[in-house]
Amino acid sequence: MAHCCAAIYFMNLRGDILIERRYRDDVERDMADNFRTQILNSKGESASLQTPVRTLGSCTFMYLRHADLYILMVTRNNANVMMAFKFMTSLVDLLRSYFEGALNESSVKRNFVLIYELLDETMDYGFPQLTEPAALKSFILQKGVRSELDAATSTQQARNATLTVTGAVSWRRPGLKYSSNEVFLDIVEEVNLLLSNTGGLGGRTPSGTPCCWCC
């Protein structure tokens, strides 16, 4: 039975290794360096020749780009390429589910411990195992660390959802500014008195009206 890969790497667009997980002993770290120097940074090939599966010597590289990341699988043996790419796309969906946001270089750096734990559970000796988010979340309870931007975006989306459901509109338009924010408040008071012919106070009724001017 053809396996999937011997090692998996997460790399940025420069080819720097962010995460490395080796499942077999027949690959070395310098293979990822060869991928960077001979494939990513190669200037002698046209874009049409940059296929997602490349073989250099006895080593086969299968890679997928997502946002500002490369997910790279490396093997020296006969590998099931379709299974490898299916695993990489499933892995992207799994990580995005745990992060509750975008999968990019910064989110990988913030969640490397969680990613290593997931890589141990989703593949064994180069053979894909469980990649379903709902099943993995039942025993890998750690949550991803979200960026401030992702949290702010989720908060804004929640506000927009509330606005859509309730129809509530703020009384003040967003971004509204005045050169001078001043409020003038005047209170005009009147008092009605009832006096007897001897000058005694028979009763009194105060009343007032507030008047407001804004500028």
Coordinates of C-alpha atoms in Angstrom, one line a residue:
M1 CA 0.0 0.0 0.0
A2 CA 1.4 3.4 -1.0
H3 CA 1.9 5.7 1.9
C4 CA 1.3 9.5 1.9
C5 CA 4.6 11.1 2.9
A6 CA 7.7 10.7 5.0
A7 CA 7.7 14.2 6.4
I8 CA 5.5 17.3 6.4
Y9 CA 6.7 21.0 6.6
F10 CA 5.0 24.3 7.1
M11 CA 7.0 27.0 5.4
N12 CA 6.5 30.7 4.7
L13 CA 6.8 32.3 1.2
R14 CA 10.6 32.8 1.7
G15 CA 11.0 29.0 2.3
D16 CA 11.8 29.3 6.0
I17 CA 10.7 26.3 7.9
L18 CA 8.0 27.1 10.6
I19 CA 7.1 23.5 11.6
E20 CA 8.6 20.2 10.7
R21 CA 7.2 16.7 11.5
R22 CA 9.0 13.6 10.2
Y23 CA 7.2 10.3 10.2
R24 CA 10.0 8.2 8.7
D25 CA 13.8 8.2 9.0
D26 CA 14.6 8.2 5.3
V27 CA 14.3 12.0 4.9
E28 CA 16.4 14.8 6.3
R29 CA 15.9 18.5 7.0
D30 CA 18.1 19.5 4.1
M31 CA 15.5 18.2 1.7
A32 CA 13.3 21.1 2.7
D33 CA 16.3 23.4 1.9
N34 CA 16.5 21.8 -1.5
F35 CA 12.9 22.6 -2.1
R36 CA 13.5 26.2 -1.2
T37 CA 16.6 26.7 -3.3
Q38 CA 15.7 24.5 -6.4
I39 CA 12.0 25.0 -6.6
L40 CA 10.7 28.1 -4.8
N41 CA 13.7 30.3 -5.6
S42 CA 14.4 28.9 -9.1
K43 CA 14.6 31.6 -11.7
G44 CA 15.2 29.4 -14.7
E45 CA 11.7 28.0 -15.0
S46 CA 8.5 29.5 -16.3
A47 CA 5.4 29.6 -14.2
S48 CA 3.8 26.8 -16.4
L49 CA 6.5 24.4 -15.3
Q50 CA 6.0 25.0 -11.5
T51 CA 3.8 22.0 -10.9
P52 CA 2.6 21.0 -7.4
V53 CA 4.5 17.7 -7.7
R54 CA 8.2 17.7 -8.4
T55 CA 10.9 15.1 -8.2
L56 CA 14.6 15.9 -7.6
G57 CA 16.8 12.9 -7.6
S58 CA 15.2 10.2 -5.5
C59 CA 13.0 12.7 -3.5
T60 CA 9.5 13.7 -4.4
F61 CA 8.0 17.0 -3.3
M62 CA 4.2 17.6 -3.1
Y63 CA 3.2 21.1 -2.0
L64 CA 0.2 23.2 -1.5
R65 CA 0.1 27.0 -1.1
H66 CA -2.5 28.5 1.3
A67 CA -2.4 32.3 2.0
D68 CA 1.3 33.1 2.9
L69 CA 2.1 29.4 3.7
Y70 CA 3.5 26.4 1.8
I71 CA 2.5 23.0 3.1
L72 CA 5.1 20.6 1.9
M73 CA 5.1 16.8 1.9
V74 CA 8.3 14.9 1.1
T75 CA 8.9 11.2 0.3
R76 CA 11.6 8.9 -1.2
N77 CA 9.2 6.1 -1.9
N78 CA 6.1 5.5 -4.1
A79 CA 3.4 7.8 -2.6
N80 CA -0.3 8.2 -3.3
V81 CA -0.4 11.8 -4.6
M82 CA -4.1 12.2 -4.5
M83 CA -4.2 11.0 -0.9
A84 CA -1.4 13.5 -0.1
F85 CA -3.3 16.5 -1.5
K86 CA -6.6 15.3 0.1
F87 CA -4.8 15.2 3.4
M88 CA -3.3 18.7 3.0
T89 CA -6.7 20.2 2.1
S90 CA -8.3 18.4 5.0
L91 CA -5.5 19.6 7.3
V92 CA -6.1 23.2 6.3
D93 CA -9.8 22.9 7.1
L94 CA -9.0 21.3 10.4
L95 CA -6.5 24.0 11.5
R96 CA -8.9 26.8 10.5
S97 CA -11.6 25.1 12.6
Y98 CA -9.4 25.0 15.6
F99 CA -8.1 28.6 15.1
E100 CA -11.6 29.9 14.4
G101 CA -10.0 32.2 11.9
A102 CA -7.4 32.5 9.2
L103 CA -4.6 30.0 8.7
N104 CA -1.4 32.0 7.9
E105 CA 2.2 32.4 9.1
S106 CA 1.3 34.4 12.2
S107 CA -1.4 31.9 13.3
V108 CA 1.0 29.0 12.8
K109 CA 3.6 30.7 15.0
R110 CA 1.1 31.3 17.7
N111 CA -0.3 27.8 17.7
F112 CA 2.7 25.5 17.0
V113 CA 2.1 23.3 20.1
L114 CA -1.4 22.6 19.0
I115 CA -0.3 22.0 15.4
Y116 CA 2.3 19.4 16.5
E117 CA -0.4 17.6 18.6
L118 CA -2.7 17.5 15.6
L119 CA 0.0 16.3 13.3
D120 CA 0.7 13.4 15.7
E121 CA -3.0 12.4 15.7
T122 CA -3.8 12.9 12.0
M123 CA -1.0 10.8 10.5
D124 CA 0.9 7.7 11.6
Y125 CA 4.1 6.5 9.9
G126 CA 3.1 8.4 6.7
F127 CA -0.5 7.1 6.6
P128 CA -3.4 9.6 7.1
Q129 CA -5.6 8.9 10.1
L130 CA -8.4 10.9 11.5
T131 CA -8.9 14.5 10.1
E132 CA -12.5 15.2 11.1
P133 CA -12.6 18.4 13.3
A134 CA -15.7 17.3 15.3
A135 CA -14.1 13.9 16.2
L136 CA -10.6 15.4 17.1
K137 CA -12.2 18.2 19.2
S138 CA -13.7 15.5 21.4
F139 CA -10.2 14.5 22.8
I140 CA -7.9 17.4 21.8
L141 CA -9.5 20.1 23.9
Q142 CA -6.9 22.7 23.4
K143 CA -8.1 25.8 21.5
G144 CA -6.2 27.9 19.1
V145 CA -4.8 31.3 20.0
R146 CA -6.5 33.9 17.9
S147 CA -5.0 37.2 16.7
E148 CA -6.4 40.6 17.8
L149 CA -7.5 41.2 14.2
D150 CA -9.4 37.9 14.0
A151 CA -11.1 38.7 17.4
A152 CA -12.0 42.2 16.2
T153 CA -13.4 40.8 13.0
S154 CA -15.5 38.2 14.8
T155 CA -16.8 41.0 17.1
Q156 CA -17.8 43.1 14.2
Q157 CA -19.5 40.2 12.5
A158 CA -21.5 39.5 15.7
R159 CA -22.6 43.2 15.7
N160 CA -23.6 43.0 12.1
A161 CA -25.6 39.8 12.8
T162 CA -27.4 41.5 15.7
L163 CA -28.2 44.5 13.5
T164 CA -29.6 42.2 10.8
V165 CA -31.8 40.3 13.2
T166 CA -33.1 43.1 15.4
G167 CA -32.9 46.0 13.0
A168 CA -31.4 48.2 15.7
V169 CA -29.7 51.3 14.3
S170 CA -27.5 53.5 16.4
W171 CA -28.8 57.1 16.8
R172 CA -25.3 58.5 15.8
R173 CA -23.8 57.7 12.5
P174 CA -20.3 56.1 12.6
G175 CA -17.4 58.4 11.9
L176 CA -19.5 61.5 12.6
K177 CA -17.3 64.3 13.9
Y178 CA -17.8 68.0 14.6
S179 CA -15.2 70.7 15.0
S180 CA -16.9 71.8 18.2
N181 CA -19.1 69.6 20.4
E182 CA -20.9 72.0 22.8
V183 CA -24.3 71.9 24.4
F184 CA -26.0 75.0 26.0
L185 CA -28.8 74.3 28.4
D186 CA -31.1 77.1 29.7
I187 CA -33.9 76.5 32.3
V188 CA -36.6 79.2 32.4
E189 CA -38.5 79.0 35.7
E190 CA -41.8 80.7 36.7
V191 CA -43.4 80.9 40.1
N192 CA -47.1 81.7 40.6
L193 CA -47.9 83.1 44.1
L194 CA -51.3 83.5 45.8
L195 CA -51.3 86.4 48.3
S196 CA -54.0 87.5 50.7
N197 CA -55.0 91.1 51.2
T198 CA -53.0 91.2 54.3
G199 CA -49.8 90.0 52.5
G200 CA -49.9 86.5 53.6
L201 CA -48.8 83.7 51.3
G202 CA -51.7 81.6 50.3
G203 CA -50.0 79.3 47.8
R204 CA -47.2 78.9 45.3
T205 CA -46.8 76.9 42.1
P206 CA -43.3 76.7 40.5
S207 CA -42.8 75.6 36.8
G208 CA -39.9 75.5 34.5
T209 CA -39.0 74.8 30.8
P210 CA -35.5 73.5 29.7
C211 CA -34.2 75.0 26.4
C212 CA -31.2 73.3 24.7
W213 CA -29.0 74.5 21.9
C214 CA -26.2 72.4 20.2
C215 CA -23.4 73.7 18.1

